[in-house]
CSV table of C-alpha atoms and ligand atoms in Angstrom, one decimal:
chain,number,residue,atom,x,y,z
L,25,MET,CA,93.2,14.2,33.9
L,26,SER,CA,92.8,14.2,37.6
L,27,GLU,CA,94.9,16.7,39.4
L,28,HIS,CA,95.7,14.2,42.4
L,29,GLN,CA,99.4,13.5,42.7
L,30,LEU,CA,100.3,9.7,43.2
L,31,SER,CA,103.7,9.3,45.0
L,32,ALA,CA,105.5,6.0,45.1
L,33,HIS,CA,106.2,4.2,48.5
L,34,ASN,CA,109.6,5.2,50.0
L,35,LEU,CA,112.3,2.9,50.1
L,36,ALA,CA,112.2,1.6,53.6
L,37,GLU,CA,108.4,0.8,53.0
L,38,LEU,CA,109.3,-0.8,49.7
L,39,GLN,CA,111.9,-2.9,51.2
L,40,THR,CA,109.4,-4.6,53.2
L,41,HIS,CA,107.4,-5.8,50.3
L,42,ARG,CA,107.3,-9.6,49.6
L,43,SER,CA,107.0,-9.6,45.8
L,44,GLU,CA,109.8,-10.7,43.5
L,45,LYS,CA,111.2,-7.2,42.8
L,46,TRP,CA,111.9,-6.6,46.5
L,47,ARG,CA,113.1,-10.1,47.4
L,48,GLY,CA,115.3,-10.9,44.5
L,49,PHE,CA,118.3,-9.2,45.5
L,50,PRO,CA,120.3,-8.2,48.5
L,51,GLN,CA,119.3,-5.3,50.5
L,52,ASP,CA,122.0,-2.9,49.4
L,53,VAL,CA,121.1,-3.4,45.7
L,54,LEU,CA,118.5,-1.0,44.4
L,55,PRO,CA,116.2,-3.2,42.2
L,56,LEU,CA,114.7,-1.6,39.1
L,57,PRO,CA,113.8,-4.8,37.1
L,58,VAL,CA,110.6,-6.8,37.1
L,59,ALA,CA,107.6,-5.0,35.7
L,60,GLU,CA,105.9,-4.1,39.0
L,61,MET,CA,105.2,-0.6,40.2
L,62,ASP,CA,106.1,1.2,43.5
L,63,PHE,CA,102.7,2.9,43.8
L,64,PRO,CA,100.0,2.5,46.4
L,65,VAL,CA,97.3,0.4,44.6
L,66,ALA,CA,94.1,2.2,43.7
L,67,GLU,CA,91.9,2.8,46.8
L,68,SER,CA,88.8,1.2,45.0
L,69,ILE,CA,90.8,-2.0,44.5
L,70,ARG,CA,92.1,-2.0,48.1
L,71,ALA,CA,88.6,-1.4,49.4
L,72,LEU,CA,87.2,-4.3,47.1
L,73,LEU,CA,90.0,-6.8,48.5
L,74,SER,CA,89.7,-5.7,52.3
L,75,GLU,CA,85.9,-6.3,52.1
L,76,MET,CA,86.3,-9.9,50.4
L,77,VAL,CA,88.9,-10.8,52.9
L,78,ALA,CA,86.8,-9.4,55.9
L,79,HIS,CA,83.9,-11.6,54.8
L,80,SER,CA,86.2,-14.8,54.2
L,81,ASP,CA,84.8,-14.4,50.5
L,82,LEU,CA,87.9,-16.4,49.1
L,83,GLY,CA,86.5,-19.5,47.2
L,84,TYR,CA,86.9,-20.3,43.7
L,85,LEU,CA,86.1,-17.9,40.7
L,86,GLY,CA,82.6,-18.8,39.1
L,87,PRO,CA,80.4,-16.7,36.9
L,88,ILE,CA,81.9,-13.1,36.7
L,89,PRO,CA,79.9,-11.1,34.3
L,90,GLU,CA,81.5,-8.1,35.7
L,91,LEU,CA,84.9,-9.1,34.2
L,92,GLY,CA,83.6,-8.6,30.5
L,93,LEU,CA,81.6,-5.5,31.3
L,94,GLY,CA,84.2,-3.7,33.1
L,95,PHE,CA,86.6,-4.3,30.2
L,96,LYS,CA,84.0,-3.3,27.7
L,97,LYS,CA,83.3,0.0,29.4
L,98,PHE,CA,87.2,0.6,29.7
L,99,ALA,CA,87.7,-0.2,26.1
L,100,ALA,CA,84.8,2.1,24.8
L,101,GLU,CA,86.0,4.9,26.9
L,102,ARG,CA,89.7,4.7,26.3
L,103,TRP,CA,89.9,3.4,22.7
L,104,GLY,CA,86.5,3.5,21.1
L,105,TRP,CA,86.5,-0.1,20.8
L,106,GLN,CA,82.9,-1.8,21.2
L,107,VAL,CA,83.8,-5.2,22.7
L,108,ASP,CA,81.3,-8.0,22.7
L,109,GLU,CA,81.4,-8.8,26.5
L,110,LYS,CA,80.2,-12.4,26.3
L,111,GLN,CA,83.7,-13.2,24.1
L,112,VAL,CA,85.8,-12.1,27.1
L,113,ARG,CA,87.3,-15.2,29.1
L,114,ALA,CA,89.2,-15.1,32.3
L,115,ALA,CA,92.6,-17.0,32.8
L,116,THR,CA,95.3,-17.2,35.4
L,117,ASP,CA,97.6,-14.7,33.9
L,118,VAL,CA,98.7,-13.7,30.4
L,119,GLY,CA,101.3,-16.5,30.2
L,120,VAL,CA,98.7,-19.1,30.9
L,121,ALA,CA,96.2,-17.7,28.5
L,122,VAL,CA,98.9,-17.3,25.6
L,123,VAL,CA,100.0,-21.1,26.4
L,124,GLU,CA,96.4,-22.6,26.5
L,125,VAL,CA,95.7,-20.7,23.2
L,126,LEU,CA,98.9,-22.2,21.4
L,127,ARG,CA,97.7,-25.6,22.8
L,128,VAL,CA,94.4,-25.1,21.0
L,129,PHE,CA,95.8,-23.7,17.7
L,130,THR,CA,99.0,-25.7,17.2
L,131,LYS,CA,100.9,-29.1,17.8
L,132,PRO,CA,104.4,-29.3,19.1
L,133,GLY,CA,106.9,-28.8,16.3
L,134,ASP,CA,104.7,-26.0,14.5
L,135,SER,CA,106.3,-22.6,14.0
L,136,ILE,CA,105.6,-19.3,15.6
L,137,LEU,CA,106.8,-15.8,14.7
L,138,ILE,CA,108.2,-13.3,17.0
L,139,SER,CA,110.2,-10.2,16.7
L,140,SER,CA,113.2,-9.6,19.1
L,141,PRO,CA,114.0,-8.0,21.3
L,142,VAL,CA,110.7,-8.7,23.2
L,143,TYR,CA,109.3,-9.5,26.7
L,144,HIS,CA,111.6,-12.6,27.8
L,145,ASN,CA,108.6,-14.8,28.8
L,146,PHE,CA,107.6,-15.0,25.2
L,147,TYR,CA,110.5,-17.4,24.7
L,148,THR,CA,109.5,-19.5,27.6
L,149,TRP,CA,105.7,-19.7,26.8
L,150,ILE,CA,107.0,-20.9,23.1
L,151,ASN,CA,109.1,-23.7,24.9
L,152,GLU,CA,106.1,-24.6,27.1
L,153,ALA,CA,104.1,-25.3,24.1
L,154,GLN,CA,107.0,-27.1,22.5
L,155,LEU,CA,106.8,-24.9,19.3
L,156,ASN,CA,109.5,-24.0,16.9
L,157,LEU,CA,110.5,-20.2,17.0
L,158,VAL,CA,110.9,-18.0,14.1
L,159,ASP,CA,112.6,-14.7,14.9
L,160,VAL,CA,112.4,-11.7,12.6
L,161,PRO,CA,114.3,-9.0,14.7
L,162,PHE,CA,113.4,-5.3,14.9
L,163,GLU,CA,116.2,-3.3,13.4
L,164,ARG,CA,117.4,0.0,15.0
L,165,ILE,CA,117.8,1.9,11.8
L,166,GLY,CA,114.9,4.4,12.0
L,167,ASP,CA,114.4,7.8,12.8
L,168,GLU,CA,115.8,8.4,16.6
L,169,SER,CA,113.6,11.1,17.0
L,170,ALA,CA,110.4,9.2,16.3
L,171,ASN,CA,110.3,5.3,16.4
L,172,PRO,CA,113.8,4.1,15.6
L,173,TRP,CA,112.7,0.3,15.7
L,174,ILE,CA,112.0,-0.8,12.0
L,175,PHE,CA,110.1,-4.0,11.1
L,176,ASN,CA,111.7,-6.1,8.5
L,177,TRP,CA,108.5,-6.5,6.5
L,178,GLN,CA,110.1,-8.6,3.7
L,179,SER,CA,111.5,-11.3,6.3
L,180,ILE,CA,107.9,-11.1,8.2
L,181,GLU,CA,106.1,-11.8,4.8
L,182,ASN,CA,108.6,-14.6,4.2
L,183,ALA,CA,108.1,-16.1,7.5
L,184,TYR,CA,104.2,-16.0,7.0
L,185,ALA,CA,104.6,-17.5,3.6
L,186,SER,CA,106.7,-20.4,5.2
L,187,GLY,CA,103.9,-21.8,7.0
L,188,ILE,CA,104.1,-20.4,10.5
L,189,LYS,CA,101.0,-21.1,12.5
L,190,VAL,CA,101.0,-18.2,14.8
L,191,HIS,CA,102.4,-14.7,15.2
L,192,LEU,CA,102.9,-13.5,18.7
L,193,VAL,CA,102.8,-9.8,18.8
L,194,CYS,CA,103.6,-7.7,22.0
L,195,SER,CA,101.3,-4.5,21.4
L,196,PRO,CA,102.4,-1.8,22.8
L,197,HIS,CA,105.8,-3.1,22.7
L,198,ASN,CA,107.9,-4.4,25.7
L,199,PRO,CA,110.7,-3.5,26.1
L,200,LEU,CA,110.9,-1.1,23.1
L,201,GLY,CA,108.2,1.1,24.3
L,202,PHE,CA,106.4,1.9,21.0
L,203,ILE,CA,103.1,1.6,19.8
L,204,TYR,CA,101.9,-0.4,16.8
L,205,THR,CA,100.4,1.9,14.2
L,206,LYS,CA,97.1,1.1,12.5
L,207,GLN,CA,98.8,0.6,9.5
L,208,ASP,CA,101.1,-1.9,10.7
L,209,LEU,CA,98.3,-3.7,12.5
L,210,LEU,CA,96.4,-3.7,9.1
L,211,LYS,CA,99.4,-5.0,7.2
L,212,LEU,CA,99.7,-7.9,9.7
L,213,VAL,CA,95.9,-8.8,9.5
L,214,ALA,CA,96.2,-8.9,5.8
L,215,LEU,CA,99.2,-11.1,5.8
L,216,ALA,CA,97.3,-13.4,8.5
L,217,LYS,CA,94.4,-13.8,6.3
L,218,LYS,CA,96.4,-14.6,3.1
L,219,HIS,CA,98.4,-17.2,4.9
L,220,ASN,CA,95.8,-18.5,7.4
L,221,VAL,CA,98.0,-17.5,10.6
L,222,LEU,CA,96.7,-16.7,14.0
L,223,ILE,CA,97.9,-13.6,15.6
L,224,ILE,CA,97.9,-13.5,19.4
L,225,SER,CA,98.0,-9.7,20.6
L,226,ASP,CA,99.5,-9.3,24.0
L,227,GLU,CA,98.2,-6.0,25.0
L,228,ILE,CA,98.7,-6.0,28.7
L,229,HIS,CA,100.6,-2.6,28.6
L,230,ALA,CA,97.9,-1.0,26.6
L,231,PRO,CA,96.1,0.9,29.7
L,232,LEU,CA,99.4,2.8,30.4
L,233,THR,CA,99.4,4.8,27.0
L,234,TYR,CA,100.6,8.3,27.6
L,235,PRO,CA,98.6,11.3,26.7
L,236,GLY,CA,98.9,12.5,23.0
L,237,GLU,CA,99.7,8.7,22.0
L,238,THR,CA,97.1,6.4,20.3
L,239,PHE,CA,96.8,2.8,21.0
L,240,VAL,CA,94.9,0.7,18.4
L,241,PRO,CA,93.6,-2.8,19.8
L,242,ILE,CA,94.1,-5.1,17.0
L,243,LEU,CA,90.4,-6.3,17.4
L,244,SER,CA,88.9,-2.8,16.9
L,245,LEU,CA,90.1,-3.2,13.1
L,246,GLY,CA,87.2,-4.7,11.8
L,247,SER,CA,86.1,-8.1,10.7
L,248,ASP,CA,89.2,-9.3,9.0
L,249,ALA,CA,91.0,-8.6,12.3
L,250,GLU,CA,88.4,-10.3,14.3
L,251,SER,CA,88.6,-13.3,12.0
L,252,VAL,CA,92.4,-13.8,12.4
L,253,ALA,CA,93.3,-12.4,16.1
L,254,VAL,CA,92.8,-12.9,19.6
L,255,CYS,CA,93.6,-10.4,22.3
L,256,VAL,CA,95.1,-11.2,25.8
L,257,THR,CA,95.5,-8.6,28.3
L,258,ALA,CA,95.0,-7.9,32.1
L,259,ALA,CA,94.8,-5.1,34.6
L,260,SER,CA,98.1,-6.7,36.4
L,261,LYS,CA,100.4,-3.9,34.9
L,262,GLY,CA,98.2,-0.9,34.7
L,263,TRP,CA,96.7,-1.2,38.1
L,264,ASN,CA,99.9,-3.2,39.7
L,265,ILE,CA,97.9,-6.3,40.9
L,266,ALA,CA,100.0,-9.2,39.1
L,267,GLY,CA,100.1,-11.1,42.4
L,268,LEU,CA,96.2,-11.4,42.3
L,269,LYS,CA,96.4,-13.6,39.4
L,270,CYS,CA,93.8,-12.8,36.7
L,271,ALA,CA,94.1,-12.0,33.0
L,272,ILE,CA,91.5,-12.0,30.0
L,273,LEU,CA,91.3,-13.4,26.6
L,274,ILE,CA,89.1,-11.8,24.1
L,275,SER,CA,87.8,-12.9,20.6
L,276,GLN,CA,85.3,-11.0,18.7
L,277,ASP,CA,84.4,-13.5,16.0
L,278,ALA,CA,81.8,-16.3,16.1
L,279,GLU,CA,84.0,-18.8,14.5
L,280,MET,CA,87.0,-17.8,16.6
L,281,ASN,CA,84.9,-18.0,19.7
L,282,THR,CA,83.8,-21.6,18.8
L,283,LYS,CA,87.4,-22.6,18.2
L,284,LEU,CA,88.3,-21.2,21.7
L,285,SER,CA,85.7,-23.3,23.2
L,286,LYS,CA,88.3,-26.1,23.0
L,287,LEU,CA,90.1,-24.3,25.7
L,288,ALA,CA,90.5,-26.3,29.0
L,289,PRO,CA,87.7,-25.2,31.1
L,290,ALA,CA,90.0,-24.9,34.2
L,291,MET,CA,91.7,-22.0,32.5
L,292,HIS,CA,88.7,-19.9,34.0
L,293,TYR,CA,88.7,-21.0,37.7
L,294,ARG,CA,92.5,-21.3,37.8
L,295,ALA,CA,92.1,-17.4,37.9
L,296,SER,CA,91.8,-16.2,41.4
L,297,LEU,CA,88.6,-14.8,42.9
L,298,LEU,CA,90.3,-11.8,44.2
L,299,GLY,CA,92.0,-11.2,41.0
L,300,GLY,CA,88.8,-11.5,38.9
L,301,PHE,CA,86.9,-9.1,41.0
L,302,ALA,CA,89.9,-6.7,41.5
L,303,THR,CA,90.4,-6.8,37.5
L,304,ALA,CA,86.6,-5.9,36.9
L,305,THR,CA,87.0,-3.0,39.6
L,306,ALA,CA,90.2,-1.6,37.9
L,307,PHE,CA,88.7,-1.5,34.4
L,308,ALA,CA,85.2,-0.1,35.5
L,309,GLU,CA,86.1,2.1,38.3
L,310,ALA,CA,89.7,3.1,38.8
L,311,GLY,CA,90.5,5.0,35.6
L,312,GLU,CA,91.3,8.2,37.5
L,313,TRP,CA,93.9,6.5,39.6
L,314,LEU,CA,95.4,5.1,36.2
L,315,ASP,CA,95.4,8.7,34.9
L,316,ASP,CA,97.4,9.8,38.2
L,317,VAL,CA,99.8,6.9,37.5
L,318,ILE,CA,100.3,7.8,33.9
L,319,ALA,CA,101.0,11.4,34.9
L,320,GLN,CA,103.9,10.3,37.3
L,321,LEU,CA,105.3,8.1,34.7
L,322,ASP,CA,105.1,10.6,32.1
L,323,HIS,CA,107.2,12.9,34.5
L,324,ASN,CA,109.5,10.0,35.1
L,325,ARG,CA,110.1,9.1,31.4
L,326,HIS,CA,111.4,12.6,30.6
L,327,LEU,CA,113.4,12.7,33.8
L,328,ILE,CA,115.3,9.9,32.7
L,329,LYS,CA,116.3,11.7,29.6
L,330,THR,CA,117.3,14.7,31.6
L,331,LEU,CA,119.4,12.6,34.0
L,332,LEU,CA,121.1,10.7,31.2
L,333,ALA,CA,122.0,13.8,29.3
L,334,GLU,CA,123.6,15.3,32.4
L,335,LYS,CA,125.4,12.3,33.9
L,336,LEU,CA,125.7,9.7,31.2
L,337,PRO,CA,125.4,11.5,27.8
L,338,THR,CA,126.7,8.4,25.8
L,339,VAL,CA,123.8,6.0,27.1
L,340,ARG,CA,121.1,5.8,24.3
L,341,TYR,CA,117.6,6.1,25.4
L,342,HIS,CA,114.4,6.5,23.6
L,343,ILE,CA,111.4,8.0,25.3
L,344,PRO,CA,108.7,5.4,25.5
L,345,GLN,CA,105.3,6.0,24.0
L,346,ASN,CA,103.6,3.7,26.5
L,347,SER,CA,104.3,2.0,29.9
L,348,TYR,CA,107.2,2.3,32.4
L,349,LEU,CA,110.1,0.3,30.9
L,350,ALA,CA,113.2,2.3,29.5
L,351,TRP,CA,115.4,0.5,27.2
L,352,LEU,CA,119.0,1.7,27.6
L,353,ASP,CA,121.9,1.0,25.3
L,354,VAL,CA,124.7,1.0,27.6
L,355,GLU,CA,127.4,-0.2,25.2
L,356,SER,CA,129.6,2.9,25.6
L,357,LEU,CA,130.0,2.5,29.3
L,358,ASN,CA,132.1,-0.7,28.5
L,359,LEU,CA,130.6,-2.8,31.3
L,360,GLY,CA,131.5,-6.2,30.1
L,361,VAL,CA,129.7,-9.1,28.4
L,362,ASP,CA,126.6,-8.8,30.8
L,363,PRO,CA,126.2,-5.1,31.8
L,364,SER,CA,123.3,-6.1,34.2
L,365,VAL,CA,125.7,-8.4,36.2
L,366,THR,CA,128.4,-5.7,36.5
L,367,LEU,CA,125.9,-3.1,37.4
L,368,ILE,CA,124.6,-5.5,40.3
L,369,GLU,CA,128.3,-6.5,41.5
L,370,LYS,CA,129.9,-3.2,41.2
L,371,ASN,CA,127.3,-0.3,41.2
L,372,ARG,CA,124.5,-2.2,43.5
L,373,VAL,CA,121.7,-1.3,41.2
L,374,ALA,CA,119.6,-4.1,39.2
L,375,PHE,CA,118.0,-4.0,35.8
L,376,ASN,CA,116.8,-6.8,33.3
L,377,PRO,CA,119.7,-7.9,31.2
L,378,GLY,CA,119.1,-7.0,27.6
L,379,HIS,CA,120.1,-10.5,26.4
L,380,ALA,CA,117.0,-11.9,27.9
L,381,PHE,CA,114.9,-9.9,25.4
L,382,GLY,CA,117.0,-11.0,22.4
L,383,LYS,CA,120.4,-12.3,22.1
L,384,GLN,CA,121.6,-9.3,20.0
L,385,CYS,CA,120.8,-6.9,22.9
L,386,ASP,CA,123.6,-8.0,25.3
L,387,GLN,CA,124.5,-4.4,25.6
L,388,TYR,CA,121.2,-3.2,26.7
L,389,VAL,CA,119.5,-3.1,30.1
L,390,ARG,CA,115.8,-2.6,30.8
L,391,LEU,CA,115.0,-0.1,33.6
L,392,ASN,CA,111.7,0.1,35.3
L,393,PHE,CA,110.8,3.5,36.2
L,394,ALA,CA,107.3,3.0,37.9
L,395,THR,CA,108.9,4.4,41.1
L,396,SER,CA,109.8,7.8,42.7
L,397,PRO,CA,112.0,10.4,41.2
L,398,GLU,CA,114.3,9.9,44.0
L,399,ILE,CA,114.9,6.3,43.3
L,400,ILE,CA,115.3,6.9,39.7
L,401,THR,CA,118.0,9.5,40.2
L,402,GLU,CA,119.7,7.3,42.7
L,403,ALA,CA,119.7,4.4,40.1
L,404,ILE,CA,121.2,6.6,37.4
L,405,ASP,CA,123.8,8.1,40.0
L,406,ARG,CA,124.8,4.5,41.0
L,407,ILE,CA,125.6,3.8,37.4
L,408,ALA,CA,127.4,7.3,36.7
L,409,ARG,CA,129.6,6.8,39.9
L,410,SER,CA,131.8,4.2,38.2
L,411,GLN,CA,132.3,6.2,35.1
J,100,PLP,C1,104.3,-7.9,27.4
J,100,PLP,C2,103.9,-8.8,28.6
J,100,PLP,N1,103.0,-9.9,28.6
J,100,PLP,C3,102.8,-10.5,29.8
J,100,PLP,C4,103.4,-10.0,31.1
J,100,PLP,C5,103.1,-11.0,32.2
J,100,PLP,O1,101.8,-11.2,32.3
J,100,PLP,P1,101.3,-12.2,33.3
J,100,PLP,O2,102.1,-12.1,34.6
J,100,PLP,O3,99.8,-11.9,33.4
J,100,PLP,O4,101.5,-13.6,32.7
J,100,PLP,C6,104.3,-9.0,31.0
J,100,PLP,C7,105.0,-8.8,32.2
J,100,PLP,O5,105.7,-7.8,32.4
J,100,PLP,C8,104.6,-8.3,29.9
J,100,PLP,O6,105.4,-7.3,29.8
């Protein structure tokens, strides 16, 4: 772990940003939705981008072996996963990669499994591919001191047996913040093998795993996993470069790789040149910066626990094992049918509405804590003020 400290930009600076997070609300609303971070981007990435802009090196994305090689290095160092870099493909973003894979493996009307609550764009991608959504929700019936979110294995198995074509998995999980265990993943792989289901594993949050936690890439689990799964990931969350537009799609099995050759060739060059090389740099060279970010986020995830205990003790919050999203159960605050709307209108603080992740979660909000301790404290104070 590096001993450098990484501080978020201050509010005045952030309010000049052009991204969705900072343009989506009136200026007096403190915005903590949208999974972007408020930290300065890694120096190595900024230097690369400046150099490319200075040389007007802004054409289309062509061959980029650096992408697979950069990810291979990162995956080996962080997770002990040996990636065949020749099976790493570029895509515009994770959403495009998932929809394109769905277009290869399904036809409109086929069924796809998800477990809600889950990243809200899973729903939009499934609509885009015109698939029939089968939802087996997580249930909050587990140990609150460990992972309270329990899989309904029987219903998952029933769904596999019912003829679903694809299972779209969010690993690690947004918004629940947990990391799938090796055992859980192996269970899914065994089911997928038995019922001929494709698993698409969205691992975009994986680089942001906290010290002491173990992330398991699904494709590191051996030949059965490689024969049923593909991984979609990006540097866009870990290094905060979503606006640069590049993600990667990974297979590790010859047959799967052949099937993926049916993907539209445009998927590659619809990623951006800047994004492709920034992504390669992130994975290959910006590990120390990532560790600094994780250290700050680690502080923040515990700060939220302390602040809530002090100011809003009835709000339920389970410290995430990964990434910077806090899933808050605010039902006890009686904030109406959509707490996120009340919090914007009355308290001038914005979070993602829980119902976007799963309709049963209307009394939750998602708070993005990839920011300064001051902004987090102000956000919680703004909620507490009306209590
Ligand atoms: C699980 C998950 N997948 C994908 C994305 C978005 O990725 P992209 O912008 O590359 O489509 C996000 C963004 O927050 C996410 O949380």
